[in-house]
Coordinates of C-alpha atoms in Angstrom, one line a residue:
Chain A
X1167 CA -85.5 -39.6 -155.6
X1168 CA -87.0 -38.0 -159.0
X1169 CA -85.3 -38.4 -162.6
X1170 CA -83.4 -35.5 -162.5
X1171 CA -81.3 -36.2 -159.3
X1172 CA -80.8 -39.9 -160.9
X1173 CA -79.4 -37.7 -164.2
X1174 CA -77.3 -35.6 -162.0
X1175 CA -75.8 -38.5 -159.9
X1176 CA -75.0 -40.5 -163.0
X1177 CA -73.6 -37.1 -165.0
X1178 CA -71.3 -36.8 -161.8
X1179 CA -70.3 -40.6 -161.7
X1180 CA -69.3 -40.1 -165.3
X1181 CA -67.3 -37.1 -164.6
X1182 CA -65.7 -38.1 -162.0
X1183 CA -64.5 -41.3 -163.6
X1184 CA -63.4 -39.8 -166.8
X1185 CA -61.8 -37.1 -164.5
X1186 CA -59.6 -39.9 -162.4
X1187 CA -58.5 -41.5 -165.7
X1188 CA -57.5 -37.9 -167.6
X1189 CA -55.4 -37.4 -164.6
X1190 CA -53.6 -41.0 -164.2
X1191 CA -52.9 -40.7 -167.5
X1192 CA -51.5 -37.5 -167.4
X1193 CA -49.9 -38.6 -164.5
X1194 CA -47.5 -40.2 -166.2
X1195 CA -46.6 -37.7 -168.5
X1196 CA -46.0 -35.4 -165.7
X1197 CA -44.0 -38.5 -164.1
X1198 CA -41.3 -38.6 -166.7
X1199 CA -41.4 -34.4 -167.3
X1200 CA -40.7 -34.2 -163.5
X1201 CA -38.0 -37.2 -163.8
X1202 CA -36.3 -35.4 -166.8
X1203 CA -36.5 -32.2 -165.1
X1204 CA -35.2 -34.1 -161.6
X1205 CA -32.2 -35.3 -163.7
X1206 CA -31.1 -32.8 -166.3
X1207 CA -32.8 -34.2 -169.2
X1208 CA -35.7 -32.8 -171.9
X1209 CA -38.2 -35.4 -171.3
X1210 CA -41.2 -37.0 -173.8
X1211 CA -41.1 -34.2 -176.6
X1212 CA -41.6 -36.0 -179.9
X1213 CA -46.0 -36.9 -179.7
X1214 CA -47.6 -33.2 -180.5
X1215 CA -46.3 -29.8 -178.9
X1216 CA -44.0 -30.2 -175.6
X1217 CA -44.8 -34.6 -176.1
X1218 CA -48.4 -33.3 -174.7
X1219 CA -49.6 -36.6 -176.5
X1220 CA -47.3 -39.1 -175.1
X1221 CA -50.0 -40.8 -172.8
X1222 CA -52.1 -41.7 -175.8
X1223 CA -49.0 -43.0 -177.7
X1224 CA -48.8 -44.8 -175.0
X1225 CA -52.1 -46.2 -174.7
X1226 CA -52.3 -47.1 -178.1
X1227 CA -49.0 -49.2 -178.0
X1228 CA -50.2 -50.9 -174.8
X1229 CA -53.8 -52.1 -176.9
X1230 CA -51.4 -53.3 -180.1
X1231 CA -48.5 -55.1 -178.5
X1232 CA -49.3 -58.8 -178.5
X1233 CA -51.3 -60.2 -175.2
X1234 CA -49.4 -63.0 -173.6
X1235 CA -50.5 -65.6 -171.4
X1236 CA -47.9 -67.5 -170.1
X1237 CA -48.9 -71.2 -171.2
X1238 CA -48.8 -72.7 -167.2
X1239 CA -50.7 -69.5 -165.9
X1240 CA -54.3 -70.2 -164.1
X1241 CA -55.7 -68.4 -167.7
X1242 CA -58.7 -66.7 -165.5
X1243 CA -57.0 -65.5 -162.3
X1244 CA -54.6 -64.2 -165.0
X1245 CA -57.3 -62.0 -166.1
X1246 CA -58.9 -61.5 -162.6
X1247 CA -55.4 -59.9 -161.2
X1248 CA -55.4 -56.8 -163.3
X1249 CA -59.1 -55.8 -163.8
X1250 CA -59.1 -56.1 -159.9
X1251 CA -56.4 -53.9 -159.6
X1252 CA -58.0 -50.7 -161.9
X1253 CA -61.6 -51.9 -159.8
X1254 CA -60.4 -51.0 -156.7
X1255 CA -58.2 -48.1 -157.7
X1256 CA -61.7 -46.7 -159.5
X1257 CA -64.5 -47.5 -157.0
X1258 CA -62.4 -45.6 -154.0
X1259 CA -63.8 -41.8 -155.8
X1260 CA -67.6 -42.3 -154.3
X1261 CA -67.1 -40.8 -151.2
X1262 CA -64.6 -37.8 -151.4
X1263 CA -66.5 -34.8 -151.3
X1264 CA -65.1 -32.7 -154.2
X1265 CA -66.7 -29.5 -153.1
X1266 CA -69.7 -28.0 -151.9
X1267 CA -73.4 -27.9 -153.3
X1268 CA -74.2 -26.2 -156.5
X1269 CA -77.2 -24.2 -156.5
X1270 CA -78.9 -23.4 -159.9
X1271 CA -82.4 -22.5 -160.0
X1272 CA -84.4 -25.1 -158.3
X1273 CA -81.7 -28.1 -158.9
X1274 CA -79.3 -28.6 -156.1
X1275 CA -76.4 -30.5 -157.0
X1276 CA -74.1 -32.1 -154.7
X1277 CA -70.5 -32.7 -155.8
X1278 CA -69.9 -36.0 -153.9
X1279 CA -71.2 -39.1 -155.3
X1280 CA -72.5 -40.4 -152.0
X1281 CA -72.2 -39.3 -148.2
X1282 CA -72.4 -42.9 -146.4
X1283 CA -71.8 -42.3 -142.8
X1284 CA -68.9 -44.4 -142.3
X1285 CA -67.1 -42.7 -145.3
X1286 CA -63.4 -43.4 -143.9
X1287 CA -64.1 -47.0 -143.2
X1288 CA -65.3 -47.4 -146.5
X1289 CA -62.3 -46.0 -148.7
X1290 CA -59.8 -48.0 -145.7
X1291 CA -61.9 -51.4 -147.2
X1292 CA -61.2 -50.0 -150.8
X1293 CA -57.4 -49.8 -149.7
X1294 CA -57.3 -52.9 -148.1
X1295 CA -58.7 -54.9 -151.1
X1296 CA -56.9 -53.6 -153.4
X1297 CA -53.8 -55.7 -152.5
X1298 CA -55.8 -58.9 -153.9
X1299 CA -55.1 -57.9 -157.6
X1300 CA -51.5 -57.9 -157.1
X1301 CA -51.8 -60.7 -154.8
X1302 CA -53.9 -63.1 -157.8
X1303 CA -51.8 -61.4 -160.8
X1304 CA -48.6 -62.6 -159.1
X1305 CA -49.9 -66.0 -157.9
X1306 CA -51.5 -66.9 -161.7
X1307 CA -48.1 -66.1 -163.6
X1308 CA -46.8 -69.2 -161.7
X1309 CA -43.3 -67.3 -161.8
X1310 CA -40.8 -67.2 -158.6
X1311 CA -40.2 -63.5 -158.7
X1312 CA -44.2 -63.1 -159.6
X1313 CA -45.0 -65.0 -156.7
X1314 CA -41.9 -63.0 -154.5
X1315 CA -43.4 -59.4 -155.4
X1316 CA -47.1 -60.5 -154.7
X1317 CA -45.7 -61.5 -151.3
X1318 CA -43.9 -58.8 -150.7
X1319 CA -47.3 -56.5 -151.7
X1320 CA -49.6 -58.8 -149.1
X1321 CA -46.8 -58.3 -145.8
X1322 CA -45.9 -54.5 -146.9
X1323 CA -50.1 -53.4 -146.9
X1324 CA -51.2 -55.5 -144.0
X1325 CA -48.2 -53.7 -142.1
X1326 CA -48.5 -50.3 -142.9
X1327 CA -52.3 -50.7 -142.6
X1328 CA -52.1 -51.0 -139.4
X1329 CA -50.0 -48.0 -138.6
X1330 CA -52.6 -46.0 -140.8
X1331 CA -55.8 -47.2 -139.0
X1332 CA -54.2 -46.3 -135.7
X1333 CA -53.7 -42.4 -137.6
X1334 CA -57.2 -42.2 -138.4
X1335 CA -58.5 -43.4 -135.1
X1336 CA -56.8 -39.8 -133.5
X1337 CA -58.1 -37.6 -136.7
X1338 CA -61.6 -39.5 -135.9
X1339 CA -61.0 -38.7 -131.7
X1340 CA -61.0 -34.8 -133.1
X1341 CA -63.9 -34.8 -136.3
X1342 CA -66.2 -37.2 -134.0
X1343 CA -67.8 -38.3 -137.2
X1344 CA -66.4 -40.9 -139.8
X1345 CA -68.5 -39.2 -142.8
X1346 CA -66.0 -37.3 -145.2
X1347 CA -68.8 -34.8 -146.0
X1348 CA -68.9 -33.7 -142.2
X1349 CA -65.0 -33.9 -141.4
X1350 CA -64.6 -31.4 -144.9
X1351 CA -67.6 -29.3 -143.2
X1352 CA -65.6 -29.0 -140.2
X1353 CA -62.6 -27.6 -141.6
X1354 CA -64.6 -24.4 -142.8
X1355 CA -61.9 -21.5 -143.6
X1356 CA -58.4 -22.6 -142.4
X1357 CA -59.6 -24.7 -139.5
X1358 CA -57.7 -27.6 -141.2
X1359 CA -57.2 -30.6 -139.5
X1360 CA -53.5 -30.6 -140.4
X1361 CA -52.9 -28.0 -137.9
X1362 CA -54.5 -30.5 -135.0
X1363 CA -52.8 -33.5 -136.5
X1364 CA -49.6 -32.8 -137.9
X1365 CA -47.8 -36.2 -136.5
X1366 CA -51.1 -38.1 -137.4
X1367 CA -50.9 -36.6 -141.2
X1368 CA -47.2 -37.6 -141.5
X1369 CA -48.2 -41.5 -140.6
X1370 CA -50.9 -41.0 -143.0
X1371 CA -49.0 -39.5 -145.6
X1372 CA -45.7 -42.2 -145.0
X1373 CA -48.8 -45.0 -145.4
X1374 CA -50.0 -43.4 -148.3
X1375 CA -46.7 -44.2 -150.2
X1376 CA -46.8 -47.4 -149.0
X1377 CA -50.1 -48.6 -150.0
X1378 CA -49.7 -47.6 -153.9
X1379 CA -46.3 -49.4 -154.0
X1380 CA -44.7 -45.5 -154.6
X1381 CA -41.2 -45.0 -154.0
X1382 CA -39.4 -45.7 -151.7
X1383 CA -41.9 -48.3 -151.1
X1384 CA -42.0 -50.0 -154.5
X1385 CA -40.5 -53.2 -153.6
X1386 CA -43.2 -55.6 -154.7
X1387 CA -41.8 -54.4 -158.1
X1388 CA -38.0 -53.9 -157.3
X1389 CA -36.1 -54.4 -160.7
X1390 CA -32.7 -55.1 -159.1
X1391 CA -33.7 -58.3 -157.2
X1392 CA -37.2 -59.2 -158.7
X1393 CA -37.0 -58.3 -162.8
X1394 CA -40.3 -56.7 -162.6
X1395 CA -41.7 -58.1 -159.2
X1396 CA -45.5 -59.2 -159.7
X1397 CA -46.2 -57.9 -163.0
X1398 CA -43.1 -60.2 -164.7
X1399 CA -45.2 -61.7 -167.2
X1400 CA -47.8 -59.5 -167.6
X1401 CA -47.8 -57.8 -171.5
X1402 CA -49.9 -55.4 -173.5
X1403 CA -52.8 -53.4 -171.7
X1404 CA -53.0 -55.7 -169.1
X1405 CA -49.8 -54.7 -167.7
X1406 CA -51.4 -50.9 -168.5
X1407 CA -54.2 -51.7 -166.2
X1408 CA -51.5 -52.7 -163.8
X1409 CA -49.7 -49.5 -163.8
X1410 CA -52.5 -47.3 -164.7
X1411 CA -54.0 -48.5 -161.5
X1412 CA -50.8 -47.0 -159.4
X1413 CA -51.7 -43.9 -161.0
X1414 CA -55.1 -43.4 -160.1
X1415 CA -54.6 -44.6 -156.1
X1416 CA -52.0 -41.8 -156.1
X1417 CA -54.7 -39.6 -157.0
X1418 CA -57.4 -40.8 -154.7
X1419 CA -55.0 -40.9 -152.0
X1420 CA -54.0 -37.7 -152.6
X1421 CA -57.3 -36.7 -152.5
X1422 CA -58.2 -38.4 -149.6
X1423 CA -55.4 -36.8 -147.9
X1424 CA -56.8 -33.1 -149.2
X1425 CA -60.1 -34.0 -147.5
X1426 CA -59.1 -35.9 -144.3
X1427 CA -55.7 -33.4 -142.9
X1428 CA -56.0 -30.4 -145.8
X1429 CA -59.4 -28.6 -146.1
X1430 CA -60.3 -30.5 -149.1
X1431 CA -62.1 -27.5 -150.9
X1432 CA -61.9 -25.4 -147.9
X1433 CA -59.6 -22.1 -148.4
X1434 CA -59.3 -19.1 -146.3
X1435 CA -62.1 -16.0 -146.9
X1436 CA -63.9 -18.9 -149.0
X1437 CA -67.1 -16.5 -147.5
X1438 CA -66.4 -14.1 -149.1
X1439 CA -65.9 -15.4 -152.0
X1440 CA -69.3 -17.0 -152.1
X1441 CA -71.1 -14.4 -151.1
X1442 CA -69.5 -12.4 -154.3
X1443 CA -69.7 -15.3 -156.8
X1444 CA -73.2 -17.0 -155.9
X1445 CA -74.3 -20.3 -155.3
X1446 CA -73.6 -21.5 -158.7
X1447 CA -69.9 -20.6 -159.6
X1448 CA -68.8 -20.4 -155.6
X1449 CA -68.7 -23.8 -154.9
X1450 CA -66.6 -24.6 -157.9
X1451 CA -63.8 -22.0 -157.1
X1452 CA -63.9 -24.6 -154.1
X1453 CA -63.0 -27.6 -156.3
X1454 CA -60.6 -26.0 -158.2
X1455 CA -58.6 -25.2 -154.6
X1456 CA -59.3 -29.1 -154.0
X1457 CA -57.8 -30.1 -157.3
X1458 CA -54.7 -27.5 -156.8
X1459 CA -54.3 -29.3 -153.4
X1460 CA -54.8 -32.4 -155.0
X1461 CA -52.2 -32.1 -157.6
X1462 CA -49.8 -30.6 -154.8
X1463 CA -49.6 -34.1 -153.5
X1464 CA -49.5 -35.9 -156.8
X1465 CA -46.2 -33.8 -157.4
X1466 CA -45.1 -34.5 -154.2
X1467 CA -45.4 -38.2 -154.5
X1468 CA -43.1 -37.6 -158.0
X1469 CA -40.8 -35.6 -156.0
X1470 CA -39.9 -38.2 -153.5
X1471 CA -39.6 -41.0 -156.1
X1472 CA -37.2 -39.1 -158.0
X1473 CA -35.2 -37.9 -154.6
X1474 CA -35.1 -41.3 -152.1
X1475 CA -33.7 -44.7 -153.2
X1476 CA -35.6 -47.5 -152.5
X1477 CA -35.4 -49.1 -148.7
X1478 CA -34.1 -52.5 -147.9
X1479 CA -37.3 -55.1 -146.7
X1480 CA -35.6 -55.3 -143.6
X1481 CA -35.6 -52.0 -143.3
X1482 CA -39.4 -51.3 -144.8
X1483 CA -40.7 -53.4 -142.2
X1484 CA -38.8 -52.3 -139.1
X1485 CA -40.1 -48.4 -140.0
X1486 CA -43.9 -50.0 -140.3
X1487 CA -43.7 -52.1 -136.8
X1488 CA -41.0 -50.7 -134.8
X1489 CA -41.3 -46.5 -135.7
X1490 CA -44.7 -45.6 -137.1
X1491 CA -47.0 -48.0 -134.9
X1492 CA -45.6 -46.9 -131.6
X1493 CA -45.7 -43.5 -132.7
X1494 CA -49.0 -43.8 -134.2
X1495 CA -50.4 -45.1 -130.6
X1496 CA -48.5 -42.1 -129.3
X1497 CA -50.1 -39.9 -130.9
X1498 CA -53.6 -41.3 -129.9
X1499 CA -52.5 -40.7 -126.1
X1500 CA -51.5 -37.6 -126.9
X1501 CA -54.6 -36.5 -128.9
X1502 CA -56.9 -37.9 -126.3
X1503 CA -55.0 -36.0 -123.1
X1504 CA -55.3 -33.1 -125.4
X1505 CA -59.1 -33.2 -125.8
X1506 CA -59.6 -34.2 -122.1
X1507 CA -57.4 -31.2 -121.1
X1508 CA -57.2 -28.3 -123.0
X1509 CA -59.8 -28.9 -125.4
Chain B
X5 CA -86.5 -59.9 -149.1
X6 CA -85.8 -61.5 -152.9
X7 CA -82.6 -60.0 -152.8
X8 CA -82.2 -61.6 -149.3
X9 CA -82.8 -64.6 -151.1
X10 CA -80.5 -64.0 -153.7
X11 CA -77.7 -63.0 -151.9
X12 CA -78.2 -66.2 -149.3
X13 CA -78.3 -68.3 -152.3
X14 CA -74.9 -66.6 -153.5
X15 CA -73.2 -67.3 -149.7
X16 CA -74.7 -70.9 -149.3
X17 CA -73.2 -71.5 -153.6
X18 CA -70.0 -69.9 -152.6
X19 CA -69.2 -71.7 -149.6
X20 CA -69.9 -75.3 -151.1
X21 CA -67.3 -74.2 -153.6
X22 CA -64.5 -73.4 -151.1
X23 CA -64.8 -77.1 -149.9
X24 CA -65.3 -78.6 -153.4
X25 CA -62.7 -76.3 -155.0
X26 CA -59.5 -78.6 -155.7
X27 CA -57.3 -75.8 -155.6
X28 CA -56.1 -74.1 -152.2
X29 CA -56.1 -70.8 -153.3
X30 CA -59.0 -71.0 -155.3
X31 CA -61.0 -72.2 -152.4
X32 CA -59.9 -69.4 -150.4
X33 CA -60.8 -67.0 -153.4
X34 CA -64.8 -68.3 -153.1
X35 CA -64.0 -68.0 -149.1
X36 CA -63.4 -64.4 -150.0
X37 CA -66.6 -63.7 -152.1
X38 CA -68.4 -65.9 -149.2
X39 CA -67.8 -63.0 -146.8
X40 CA -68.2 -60.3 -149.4
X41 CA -71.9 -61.9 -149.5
X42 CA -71.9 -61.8 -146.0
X43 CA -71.0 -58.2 -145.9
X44 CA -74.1 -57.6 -148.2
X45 CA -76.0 -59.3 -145.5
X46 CA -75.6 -57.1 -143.1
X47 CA -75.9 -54.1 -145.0
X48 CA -79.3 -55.0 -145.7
X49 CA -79.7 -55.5 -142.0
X50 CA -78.8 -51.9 -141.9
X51 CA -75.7 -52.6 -139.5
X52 CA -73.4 -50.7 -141.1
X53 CA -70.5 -50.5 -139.4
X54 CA -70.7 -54.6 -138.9
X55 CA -70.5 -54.3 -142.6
X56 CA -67.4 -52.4 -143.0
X57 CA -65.7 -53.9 -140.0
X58 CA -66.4 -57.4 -142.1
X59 CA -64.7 -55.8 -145.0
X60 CA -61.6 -54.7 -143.5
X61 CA -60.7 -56.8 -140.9
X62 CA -62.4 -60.4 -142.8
X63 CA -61.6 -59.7 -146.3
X64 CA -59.1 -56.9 -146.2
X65 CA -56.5 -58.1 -143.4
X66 CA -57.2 -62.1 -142.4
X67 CA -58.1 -63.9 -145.6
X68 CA -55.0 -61.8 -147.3
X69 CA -53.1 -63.6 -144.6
X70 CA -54.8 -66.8 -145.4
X71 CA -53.7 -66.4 -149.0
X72 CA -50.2 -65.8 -148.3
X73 CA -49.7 -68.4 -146.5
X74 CA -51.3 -70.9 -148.8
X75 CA -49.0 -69.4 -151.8
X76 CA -45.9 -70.0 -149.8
X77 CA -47.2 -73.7 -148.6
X78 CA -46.2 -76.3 -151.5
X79 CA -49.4 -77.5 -152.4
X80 CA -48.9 -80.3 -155.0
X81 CA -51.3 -83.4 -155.4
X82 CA -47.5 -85.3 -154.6
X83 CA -46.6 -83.6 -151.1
X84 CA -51.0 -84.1 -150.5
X85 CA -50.9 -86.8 -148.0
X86 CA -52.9 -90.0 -149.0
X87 CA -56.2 -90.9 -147.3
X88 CA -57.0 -94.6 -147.5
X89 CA -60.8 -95.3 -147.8
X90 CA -61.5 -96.7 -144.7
X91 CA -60.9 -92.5 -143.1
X92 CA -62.6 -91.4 -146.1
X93 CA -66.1 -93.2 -145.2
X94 CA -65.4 -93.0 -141.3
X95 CA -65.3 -89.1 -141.9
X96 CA -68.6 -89.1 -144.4
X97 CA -70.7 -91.2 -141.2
X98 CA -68.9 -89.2 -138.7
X99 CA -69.9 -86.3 -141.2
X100 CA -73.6 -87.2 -141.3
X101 CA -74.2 -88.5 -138.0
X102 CA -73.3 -84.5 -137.0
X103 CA -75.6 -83.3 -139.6
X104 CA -78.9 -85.4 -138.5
X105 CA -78.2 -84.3 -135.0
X106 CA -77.7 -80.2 -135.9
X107 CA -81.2 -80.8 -137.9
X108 CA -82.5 -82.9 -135.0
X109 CA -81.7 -80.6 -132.4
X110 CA -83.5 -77.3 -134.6
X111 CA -86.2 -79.2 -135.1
X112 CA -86.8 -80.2 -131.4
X113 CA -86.0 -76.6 -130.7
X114 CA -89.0 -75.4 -133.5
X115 CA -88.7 -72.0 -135.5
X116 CA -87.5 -69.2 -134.0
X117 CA -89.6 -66.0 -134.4
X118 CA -88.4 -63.6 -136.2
X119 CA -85.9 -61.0 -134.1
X120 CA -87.7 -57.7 -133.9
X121 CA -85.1 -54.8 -133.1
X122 CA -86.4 -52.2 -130.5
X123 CA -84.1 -49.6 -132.4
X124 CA -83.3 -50.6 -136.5
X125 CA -80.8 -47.9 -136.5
X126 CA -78.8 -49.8 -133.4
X127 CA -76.2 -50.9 -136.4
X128 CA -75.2 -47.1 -137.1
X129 CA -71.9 -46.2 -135.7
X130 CA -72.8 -43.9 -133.2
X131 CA -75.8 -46.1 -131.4
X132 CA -73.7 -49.0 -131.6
X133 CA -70.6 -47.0 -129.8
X134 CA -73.2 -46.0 -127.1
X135 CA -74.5 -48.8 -126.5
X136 CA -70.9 -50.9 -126.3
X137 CA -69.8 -48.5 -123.9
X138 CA -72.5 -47.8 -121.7
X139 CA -74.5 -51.0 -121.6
X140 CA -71.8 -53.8 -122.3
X141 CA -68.8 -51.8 -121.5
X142 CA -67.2 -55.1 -119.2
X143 CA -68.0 -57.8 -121.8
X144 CA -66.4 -56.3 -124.5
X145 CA -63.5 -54.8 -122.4
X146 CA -62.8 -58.7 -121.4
X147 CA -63.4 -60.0 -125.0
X148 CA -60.3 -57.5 -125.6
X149 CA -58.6 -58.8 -122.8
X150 CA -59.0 -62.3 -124.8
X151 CA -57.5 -60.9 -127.9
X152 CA -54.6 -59.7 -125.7
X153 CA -53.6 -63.0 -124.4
X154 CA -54.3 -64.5 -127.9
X155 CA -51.2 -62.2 -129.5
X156 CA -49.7 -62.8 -126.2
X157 CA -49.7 -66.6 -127.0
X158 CA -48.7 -65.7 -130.8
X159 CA -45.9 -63.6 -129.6
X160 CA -44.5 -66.2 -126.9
X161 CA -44.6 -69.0 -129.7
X162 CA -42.8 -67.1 -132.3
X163 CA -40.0 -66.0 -130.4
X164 CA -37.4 -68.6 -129.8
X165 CA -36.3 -69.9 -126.4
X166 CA -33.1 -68.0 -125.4
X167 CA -31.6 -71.3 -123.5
X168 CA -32.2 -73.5 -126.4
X169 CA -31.3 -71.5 -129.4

């Protein structure tokens, strides 16, 4: 590995990153846009033209409001909670393939960070830790309805991870491959994997919401019975890495779900295109579609929020054990009678 | 091999600090970096998908469990029940008689040579899926059978006896 693919690696890294932060934090201007649209009202319009500045007013009132540390909190866990919760959100970008390689002159570039061959596994790890921050954050405020929401996080993940494994396992039964660079090779033109998985992307997508604590799934932080679940005592950018975090899993899962089900940067009479634009502006017409496809699901996930009230817990945990895992195991049958049979 | 070293000395640090850590939950938090050393172990083994597994199932799905259940458990140094001394030294001899015979027992048994792999890229996902099914297809279809009965057990535990409820 020469100096100039260890300058193009670390170039991407760095786009990347500051790419998944511009859009959480647009994310929550489009958030309260789409809430005020959702309920008849005009939204953020006082910071700059249309309120296009609201996320930095925001971010410069979470740096100056005064950091609190509740005075029988564990003072490091404290700490640990949040800047675990923004690690995991950030570290889960490495392995979604955001389009194909760039060509120009003698430099290939490829736009993933890294193709490790069990790709899937790796960002279902990501997911699966990620439920520690909230876990420690709530534990360290030493406060009931902390402690209540970080509960509530731990049972609601471990259950709907299960159900989302058991998804993957039938996408993996038709890719045959766990690297996300291969499954988005596969899906070349339309040949998306939606089309051969449409009950498998609906578990995925139900999971999805349940992992980043979206609505209707958001009852480790349900205001009416827990004040403000496990982030109670959290203040000041703390409690911005907290919900900051939220808003960059919705967009890795999002683009997770573009990639695994959707095409990822794949789009119908992409040869064409290609052949007429050249390796070096080709491929990025390719991430563009991936970020259109991307934001598609980001605006879903706002839709739904603003449309469905939140469930009861009895009711969240009879849809993850009694509905989505014997429908997920379903669908493997199905998928693997399918490939034996027709296939 | 030094950042064998370094990552063995991390696991073996780690793990004293689970059992010296007075905290519950903080002793569970160095049991969770314990196994994320462990996961870096076999990475450098090149056994990936042991790696990930480790991840998810170890430090994703059972130590989250171990967590929640110690943050619902009242832990305070009043409910702790007291040990008099006399079980304290019986477990430290009881304790060391175990250790002198472990380091008794490897020494009698000399070193072992160092395991040479036939294929270094068995850990891959593929090799190792070949090689569980085609090779050891019945042990590991009866270890499954054992995990079976195990949430079998779980499951008849959990549920209450209809005559006596």
């Amino acid at each position: 590995m020469g100096v100039a693919d260890i300058v193009i690696k670390f170039v991407l890294i760095v786009i990347i990153f500051a790419i998944s932060l511009v859009i959480a934090m647009y994310s929550t201007y489009a958030e309260r846009k789409i809430a005020a649209f959702f309920q008849d009202r005009v939204g953020p319009n006082r910071a700059g033209p249309w309120g296009i500045l609201q996320p930095l007013a925001d971010g410069g009132k979470m740096f100056l409001k005064e950091e609190i540390i509740p005075t029988n909190a564990s003072p490091f866990l404290f700490i640990a909670g949040p800047s675990l919760a923004i690690l995991t959100a950030c570290i889960g970008s490495a392995v979604i393939p955001w389009g194909q390689q760039i060509t120009i002159g003698k430099y290939v570039i490829p736009l993933q960070v890294t193709d490790i061959n069990v790709g899937i596994l790796y960002i279902f790890g990501v997911v699966s830790l990620g439920v520690y921050g909230v876990m420690i954050g709530g534990w360290a405020s030493n406060n009931k309805y902390s402690l209540l929401g970080a509960i509530r996080a731990a049972s609601q993940n471990i259950s709907y991870e299960i159900s989302m494994g058991l998804s993957i396992i039938a996408l993996l039964m038709v890719t045959g491959t766990l690297s996300l660079k291969e499954i988005a090779e596969q899906q070349h033109g339309w040949h998306w994997n939606v089309l051969y998985q449409p009950v498998g992307f609906l578990l995925f997508i139900i999971c999805a919401f349940a992992e980043t604590n979206r609505t209707p799934f958001d009852l480790p932080e349900c205001e009416t019975e827990l004040v403000g679940g496990y982030h109670t005592e959290y203040s000041s950018m703390k409690l911005g890495f907290y919900l900051f975090a939220e808003y960059i899993n919705m967009f890795i899962s999002s683009a997770v779900m573009a990639t695994l089900y959707w095409g990822g940067y794949n789009y119908p009479g992409m040869d064409w295109v290609l052949a007429h634009t050249g390796p070096a502006i080709g491929p990025l017409i390719g991430t563009a579609v991936m970020f259109a496809k991307v934001f598609l699901f980001i605006f879903f996930f706002m839709w739904v929020r603003w449309t469905i009230p939140r469930f009861r817990y009895d009711q969240l945990m009879d849809l993850g054990w009694k509905i989505l895992i014997p429908l997920a195991i379903a669908n493997i049958i199905v998928t693997g009678l399918w490939i034996t049979f027709i296939k | 091999m030094s950042t064998f070293y370094f990552i063995a000395f991390l696991s073996v640090f780690f793990s004293i600090l689970v059992i010296t850590a007075k905290n519950p939950v903080h002793s569970i938090l160095y049991l969770i970096l314990t196994f994320s050393t462990f996961t870096v172990h076999y990475i450098l083994m090149n056994a990936q998908f042991l790696a990930v597994v480790n991840f998810i199932v170890y430090m994703g799905a059972i130590l989250v469990l171990f967590l929640y259940t110690l943050m619902l458990i009242n832990l305070n140094k009043e409910s702790e029940p007291r040990k008099s001394n006399l079980v304290k030294i019986a477990g430290f001899v009881g304790g060391a008689c175990f250790l002198i015979t472990i380091v008794a027992a490897l020494k009698a048994w000399g070193t072992s040579h160092p395991v040479v792999l036939n294929d270094p890229n068995l850990g891959l996902v593929k090799n190792l899926g070949k090689i569980l099914f085609n090779e050891y297809l019945l042990p590991f279809e009866v270890s499954s059978i054992l995990l079976l009965s195990a949430m079998v057990g779980a499951v008849l535990l959990a549920t209450k006896d209809p005559k006596t409820a």
